[in-house]
């Protein structure tokens, strides 16, 4: 990887991945692109920024040429809950956007990272120890775009030799850019509520188990799968990766170890519950561990300590 283009750089994962790659490769080698103009902050100050709409293939092709890009991290997406409100937009960005990226990658010989998700599974998938290769019949438009994306990446790899790789991310917990419109967002929002108001209204029911991961591990997964020795990869694309699985009660109890007067109540959101009930309780990520050494660092205890420490500091400094 010498020159990288990131789509969706302004998003939850994109903003942190861009900065990590810039710190490794040098700012000028990592181009941050987003549909919305980036005009300030760390992304703006540490390297090139561009406005790019992934549904506009010419725009993407122009950027790849301009910066002599050899690797594209394609993170632009519409998340699961928003995708149910705007299914046409979710398809357009999720599938047509990825198609454009893969076509540009084929023409200009780039590697591609594509983040699939636990959303690529559905109610007929085995939801405990969900295998790497299994039934995928999602019931959300987000899931439909992710399964289509996995298949498109496999097709471009086999047919056109595009080095398309990726993982199936669980819910990502972070303290930088907030997630926007996902089913797993509660696992981020709860920390801000615990620190700021000591009260949280949870949109998922008790007992709703989902896979989760702390951002530093998500960044590590995205970079390591792209740097893995291709000879050792049997799958290449859509690797199950996870670090922890919990339901809202377990997370609530963990946060109360640090903030004992924190209170949570439940007001389940029917759209999010329908989606969450169709997603795995816990994935089996042994293929990622065996094929490219996936090994997360943060469990529930370590992630919770770090999240509270960082968010408390931001709160005390008046930043949130
Ligand atoms: C969502 O909830 O939509 C995402 C995901 C798990 O892919 N965070």
Short mmCIF file of C-alpha atoms and ligand atoms in Angstrom, two decimals:
data_model
loop_
_atom_site.label_atom_id
_atom_site.label_comp_id
_atom_site.label_asym_id
_atom_site.label_seq_id
_atom_site.Cartn_x
_atom_site.Cartn_y
_atom_site.Cartn_z
CA UNK A 1 0.00 0.00 0.00
CA UNK A 2 1.58 3.26 -1.10
CA UNK A 3 -1.23 5.60 -2.04
CA UNK A 4 -4.61 5.04 -0.46
CA UNK A 5 -8.04 6.50 -1.18
CA UNK A 6 -10.63 6.23 1.58
CA UNK A 7 -14.31 6.75 0.80
CA UNK A 8 -16.58 7.73 3.68
CA UNK A 9 -13.63 9.30 5.52
CA UNK A 10 -15.93 11.51 7.54
CA UNK A 11 -17.74 8.52 9.07
CA UNK A 12 -17.25 6.59 12.30
CA UNK A 13 -14.65 4.14 10.99
CA UNK A 14 -13.32 6.26 8.11
CA UNK A 15 -12.26 9.16 10.31
CA UNK A 16 -10.09 6.98 12.56
CA UNK A 17 -8.78 4.66 9.83
CA UNK A 18 -7.65 7.67 7.77
CA UNK A 19 -5.61 9.06 10.67
CA UNK A 20 -4.06 5.68 11.51
CA UNK A 21 -3.03 5.03 7.90
CA UNK A 22 -1.62 8.57 7.63
CA UNK A 23 0.44 8.03 10.76
CA UNK A 24 1.89 4.85 9.23
CA UNK A 25 2.37 5.96 5.62
CA UNK A 26 2.62 9.75 5.80
CA UNK A 27 -0.26 12.17 5.37
CA UNK A 28 0.21 12.82 1.65
CA UNK A 29 -0.21 9.09 0.87
CA UNK A 30 -3.75 8.81 2.26
CA UNK A 31 -6.54 10.75 0.55
CA UNK A 32 -9.64 11.35 2.68
CA UNK A 33 -12.80 11.56 0.61
CA UNK A 34 -16.39 12.04 1.64
CA UNK A 35 -19.69 13.12 0.14
CA UNK A 36 -19.66 16.09 2.51
CA UNK A 37 -16.79 18.57 2.24
CA UNK A 38 -14.20 18.21 5.01
CA UNK A 39 -13.14 21.75 5.91
CA UNK A 40 -11.56 21.50 9.36
CA UNK A 41 -10.18 19.19 12.03
CA UNK A 42 -7.58 16.44 12.01
CA UNK A 43 -8.60 14.96 8.65
CA UNK A 44 -8.28 18.36 6.99
CA UNK A 45 -4.99 19.20 8.67
CA UNK A 46 -3.05 15.97 8.12
CA UNK A 47 -3.41 15.21 4.41
CA UNK A 48 -5.38 15.66 1.19
CA UNK A 49 -9.17 15.86 1.38
CA UNK A 50 -11.59 15.55 -1.53
CA UNK A 51 -15.34 15.63 -2.04
CA UNK A 52 -16.39 12.40 -3.77
CA UNK A 53 -19.73 10.76 -4.37
CA UNK A 54 -19.25 7.00 -4.79
CA UNK A 55 -22.27 6.83 -7.07
CA UNK A 56 -20.30 8.98 -9.54
CA UNK A 57 -17.81 6.61 -11.18
CA UNK A 58 -16.04 9.39 -13.11
CA UNK A 59 -15.34 11.30 -9.91
CA UNK A 60 -13.79 8.20 -8.28
CA UNK A 61 -11.76 7.36 -11.41
CA UNK A 62 -10.46 10.95 -11.49
CA UNK A 63 -9.25 10.79 -7.89
CA UNK A 64 -7.56 7.42 -8.38
CA UNK A 65 -5.68 8.83 -11.36
CA UNK A 66 -4.86 12.18 -9.73
CA UNK A 67 -3.25 10.61 -6.64
CA UNK A 68 -1.86 7.47 -8.29
CA UNK A 69 -3.94 5.35 -5.89
CA UNK A 70 -3.17 1.63 -5.51
CA UNK A 71 -5.55 0.75 -2.64
CA UNK A 72 -9.11 1.89 -1.96
CA UNK A 73 -10.71 1.50 1.46
CA UNK A 74 -14.37 1.79 0.53
CA UNK A 75 -16.24 2.78 3.69
CA UNK A 76 -19.08 4.92 2.31
CA UNK A 77 -22.37 3.25 3.27
CA UNK A 78 -25.88 3.82 4.62
CA UNK A 79 -26.23 1.91 7.92
CA UNK A 80 -28.97 -0.57 8.79
CA UNK A 81 -31.65 1.52 10.53
CA UNK A 82 -31.41 4.44 8.09
CA UNK A 83 -31.36 1.87 5.28
CA UNK A 84 -34.86 0.74 6.31
CA UNK A 85 -36.10 4.35 6.11
CA UNK A 86 -34.31 4.95 2.78
CA UNK A 87 -33.91 1.56 1.05
CA UNK A 88 -33.37 3.03 -2.43
CA UNK A 89 -30.53 5.23 -1.18
CA UNK A 90 -29.05 2.28 0.73
CA UNK A 91 -29.00 0.21 -2.48
CA UNK A 92 -27.60 3.05 -4.57
CA UNK A 93 -24.68 3.78 -2.24
CA UNK A 94 -24.20 0.19 -1.03
CA UNK A 95 -24.30 -1.64 -4.36
CA UNK A 96 -23.95 0.86 -7.20
CA UNK A 97 -21.25 2.67 -5.22
CA UNK A 98 -19.28 -0.54 -4.67
CA UNK A 99 -19.72 -1.52 -8.33
CA UNK A 100 -18.14 1.81 -9.33
CA UNK A 101 -15.25 1.27 -6.94
CA UNK A 102 -14.61 -2.25 -8.25
CA UNK A 103 -14.78 -1.10 -11.88
CA UNK A 104 -12.27 1.69 -11.21
CA UNK A 105 -10.11 -0.83 -9.33
CA UNK A 106 -10.25 -3.21 -12.31
CA UNK A 107 -9.33 -0.47 -14.78
CA UNK A 108 -6.61 1.17 -12.69
CA UNK A 109 -5.34 -1.96 -10.89
CA UNK A 110 -6.15 -1.12 -7.27
CA UNK A 111 -6.71 -3.38 -4.28
CA UNK A 112 -10.05 -2.84 -2.52
CA UNK A 113 -11.11 -3.18 1.12
CA UNK A 114 -14.86 -3.69 1.54
CA UNK A 115 -16.45 -3.80 5.00
CA UNK A 116 -19.28 -6.28 5.14
CA UNK A 117 -21.18 -6.69 8.38
CA UNK A 118 -23.07 -8.97 10.74
CA UNK A 119 -25.97 -7.44 8.77
CA UNK A 120 -25.15 -9.86 5.94
CA UNK A 121 -26.82 -12.62 7.98
CA UNK A 122 -30.51 -13.23 8.56
CA UNK A 123 -32.98 -15.20 10.68
CA UNK A 124 -32.30 -18.49 8.88
CA UNK A 125 -28.55 -18.20 9.65
CA UNK A 126 -27.36 -20.20 12.70
CA UNK A 127 -27.21 -17.30 15.17
CA UNK A 128 -24.86 -18.90 17.71
CA UNK A 129 -21.25 -19.46 16.65
CA UNK A 130 -22.27 -18.30 13.19
CA UNK A 131 -19.91 -20.05 10.77
CA UNK A 132 -17.81 -18.25 8.17
CA UNK A 133 -19.64 -19.99 5.33
CA UNK A 134 -23.34 -20.36 6.02
CA UNK A 135 -26.88 -19.34 5.02
CA UNK A 136 -27.20 -15.60 4.24
CA UNK A 137 -30.77 -14.40 3.74
CA UNK A 138 -30.85 -10.95 5.42
CA UNK A 139 -34.15 -9.16 6.00
CA UNK A 140 -32.85 -5.56 5.89
CA UNK A 141 -31.88 -3.59 2.79
CA UNK A 142 -28.52 -2.96 4.47
CA UNK A 143 -28.02 -6.71 4.69
CA UNK A 144 -29.05 -7.19 1.07
CA UNK A 145 -26.41 -4.63 0.01
CA UNK A 146 -23.77 -6.34 2.15
CA UNK A 147 -24.42 -9.83 0.72
CA UNK A 148 -24.46 -8.34 -2.79
CA UNK A 149 -21.19 -6.57 -1.97
CA UNK A 150 -19.53 -9.75 -0.71
CA UNK A 151 -20.53 -11.51 -3.93
CA UNK A 152 -19.39 -8.63 -6.14
CA UNK A 153 -15.99 -8.60 -4.42
CA UNK A 154 -15.60 -12.36 -4.91
CA UNK A 155 -16.62 -12.02 -8.54
CA UNK A 156 -14.13 -9.21 -9.28
CA UNK A 157 -11.38 -11.17 -7.52
CA UNK A 158 -12.03 -14.38 -9.47
CA UNK A 159 -12.95 -12.90 -12.83
CA UNK A 160 -10.72 -9.81 -13.03
CA UNK A 161 -8.03 -10.53 -10.46
CA UNK A 162 -8.93 -7.45 -8.40
CA UNK A 163 -7.41 -7.90 -4.94
CA UNK A 164 -10.70 -7.34 -3.12
CA UNK A 165 -10.64 -8.24 0.57
CA UNK A 166 -12.76 -7.52 3.59
CA UNK A 167 -14.28 -8.44 6.91
CA UNK A 168 -17.75 -8.72 8.38
CA UNK A 169 -17.69 -6.06 11.08
CA UNK A 170 -19.83 -6.36 14.20
CA UNK A 171 -21.11 -3.23 15.98
CA UNK A 172 -18.17 -0.85 16.35
CA UNK A 173 -17.77 1.04 19.63
CA UNK A 174 -15.77 4.26 19.51
CA UNK A 175 -15.34 7.70 21.06
CA UNK A 176 -14.45 9.81 18.01
CA UNK A 177 -16.97 10.35 15.24
CA UNK A 178 -20.42 9.09 16.25
CA UNK A 179 -22.01 6.28 14.22
CA UNK A 180 -25.02 7.36 12.20
CA UNK A 181 -28.14 5.24 11.88
CA UNK A 182 -27.05 1.72 12.80
CA UNK A 183 -28.78 -0.92 14.91
CA UNK A 184 -25.72 -1.28 17.15
CA UNK A 185 -25.37 2.50 17.79
CA UNK A 186 -26.82 2.04 21.28
CA UNK A 187 -23.54 0.53 22.42
CA UNK A 188 -21.84 3.87 21.72
CA UNK A 189 -24.66 6.18 22.79
CA UNK A 190 -24.95 4.49 26.21
CA UNK A 191 -21.44 5.64 27.17
CA UNK A 192 -22.12 9.29 26.35
CA UNK A 193 -25.42 9.14 28.25
CA UNK A 194 -23.78 7.45 31.25
CA UNK A 195 -21.14 10.18 31.51
CA UNK A 196 -23.27 13.19 30.60
CA UNK A 197 -26.74 12.58 32.14
CA UNK A 198 -26.43 9.21 33.95
CA UNK A 199 -29.61 8.11 32.19
CA UNK A 200 -30.10 6.11 28.98
CA UNK A 201 -33.15 4.95 27.04
CA UNK A 202 -32.17 1.72 25.31
CA UNK A 203 -33.73 0.99 21.87
CA UNK A 204 -32.97 -2.76 22.07
CA UNK A 205 -34.55 -5.22 24.50
CA UNK A 206 -32.70 -6.97 27.31
CA UNK A 207 -31.44 -10.31 26.01
CA UNK A 208 -30.57 -8.96 22.53
CA UNK A 209 -27.05 -10.35 22.12
CA UNK A 210 -24.88 -8.95 19.31
CA UNK A 211 -21.21 -9.08 18.38
CA UNK A 212 -19.24 -5.92 19.11
CA UNK A 213 -15.70 -4.57 18.72
CA UNK A 214 -13.73 -1.57 19.99
CA UNK A 215 -12.44 0.79 17.31
CA UNK A 216 -8.69 0.09 17.72
CA UNK A 217 -9.39 -3.58 16.93
CA UNK A 218 -11.58 -2.63 13.95
CA UNK A 219 -8.76 -0.51 12.51
CA UNK A 220 -6.31 -3.34 13.12
CA UNK A 221 -8.62 -5.81 11.32
CA UNK A 222 -9.02 -3.55 8.28
CA UNK A 223 -5.28 -2.99 7.91
CA UNK A 224 -4.14 -6.53 8.72
CA UNK A 225 -6.47 -8.25 6.27
CA UNK A 226 -5.13 -6.00 3.48
CA UNK A 227 -1.53 -6.70 4.50
CA UNK A 228 -2.03 -10.48 4.88
CA UNK A 229 0.00 -12.90 2.79
CA UNK A 230 -2.35 -13.74 -0.13
CA UNK A 231 -1.01 -17.31 -0.26
CA UNK A 232 -2.46 -17.98 3.19
CA UNK A 233 -5.92 -16.61 2.39
CA UNK A 234 -8.56 -19.17 1.54
CA UNK A 235 -11.43 -16.68 1.78
CA UNK A 236 -9.98 -13.18 1.00
CA UNK A 237 -13.29 -11.44 1.51
CA UNK A 238 -16.00 -11.13 4.20
CA UNK A 239 -14.11 -12.66 7.13
CA UNK A 240 -16.16 -12.97 10.34
CA UNK A 241 -14.35 -10.89 13.00
CA UNK A 242 -15.51 -10.25 16.55
CA UNK A 243 -14.11 -9.33 19.97
CA UNK A 244 -17.03 -9.62 22.36
CA UNK A 245 -20.75 -10.40 22.50
CA UNK A 246 -23.16 -8.86 24.99
CA UNK A 247 -26.74 -7.73 25.47
CA UNK A 248 -27.79 -4.31 26.85
CA UNK A 249 -28.04 -5.68 30.43
CA UNK A 250 -24.46 -6.92 30.43
CA UNK A 251 -23.15 -3.62 29.07
CA UNK A 252 -25.27 -1.67 31.58
CA UNK A 253 -23.88 -3.74 34.47
CA UNK A 254 -20.31 -3.22 33.21
CA UNK A 255 -20.75 0.57 32.98
CA UNK A 256 -22.31 0.67 36.47
CA UNK A 257 -19.07 -0.76 37.88
CA UNK A 258 -17.59 2.68 37.05
CA UNK A 259 -20.71 4.90 37.32
CA UNK A 260 -22.88 3.25 40.03
CA UNK A 261 -25.72 5.83 39.85
CA UNK A 262 -26.21 5.34 36.09
CA UNK A 263 -29.78 4.28 35.21
CA UNK A 264 -31.09 2.64 32.03
CA UNK A 265 -34.67 2.07 30.87
CA UNK A 266 -35.98 0.22 27.82
CA UNK A 267 -38.03 1.62 24.95
CA UNK A 268 -37.50 -0.93 22.17
CA UNK A 269 -37.48 0.44 18.63
CA UNK A 270 -39.43 -2.02 16.42
CA UNK A 271 -37.25 -1.46 13.33
CA UNK A 272 -34.00 -1.95 15.25
CA UNK A 273 -35.41 -4.97 17.13
CA UNK A 274 -36.47 -6.68 13.91
CA UNK A 275 -32.98 -6.18 12.51
CA UNK A 276 -31.14 -7.12 15.72
CA UNK A 277 -33.20 -10.31 16.15
CA UNK A 278 -32.11 -11.43 12.69
CA UNK A 279 -28.37 -10.91 13.38
CA UNK A 280 -25.97 -13.37 15.01
CA UNK A 281 -25.65 -13.52 18.78
CA UNK A 282 -22.01 -14.46 18.33
CA UNK A 283 -19.96 -15.22 15.22
CA UNK A 284 -17.26 -17.83 14.85
CA UNK A 285 -14.19 -15.91 13.61
CA UNK A 286 -11.76 -18.82 13.53
CA UNK A 287 -11.09 -18.48 9.77
CA UNK A 288 -9.78 -14.92 10.29
CA UNK A 289 -7.66 -16.13 13.20
CA UNK A 290 -6.21 -19.02 11.18
CA UNK A 291 -5.76 -17.34 7.79
CA UNK A 292 -4.32 -13.96 8.80
CA UNK A 293 -3.78 -14.02 12.55
CA UNK A 294 -6.81 -12.03 13.72
CA UNK A 295 -6.45 -11.47 17.45
CA UNK A 296 -8.43 -8.67 19.10
CA UNK A 297 -6.96 -6.79 22.05
CA UNK A 298 -10.05 -5.35 23.74
CA UNK A 299 -12.63 -7.35 25.70
CA UNK A 300 -15.69 -5.86 27.43
CA UNK A 301 -13.81 -4.86 30.58
CA UNK A 302 -10.89 -3.18 28.79
CA UNK A 303 -13.10 -1.44 26.23
CA UNK A 304 -15.47 -0.09 28.91
CA UNK A 305 -12.63 1.32 31.03
CA UNK A 306 -11.12 3.07 28.01
CA UNK A 307 -14.42 4.43 26.69
CA UNK A 308 -15.37 5.93 30.06
CA UNK A 309 -11.93 7.43 30.58
CA UNK A 310 -11.87 9.13 27.16
CA UNK A 311 -15.49 10.33 27.24
CA UNK A 312 -15.15 11.63 30.81
CA UNK A 313 -12.11 13.65 29.77
CA UNK A 314 -13.99 15.13 26.79
CA UNK A 315 -16.92 15.99 29.07
CA UNK A 316 -14.68 17.67 31.65
CA UNK A 317 -13.02 19.71 28.89
CA UNK A 318 -16.44 20.85 27.64
CA UNK A 319 -16.01 19.12 24.27
CA UNK A 320 -19.25 17.15 24.47
C1 LIG B 1 -25.28 -1.21 11.94
O1 LIG B 1 -25.74 -1.39 13.07
O2 LIG B 1 -25.97 -0.97 10.94
C2 LIG B 1 -23.78 -1.34 11.76
C3 LIG B 1 -23.38 -2.75 11.48
C4 LIG B 1 -23.37 -3.75 12.55
O3 LIG B 1 -23.05 -3.07 10.38
N1 LIG B 1 -23.11 -0.85 12.91
#
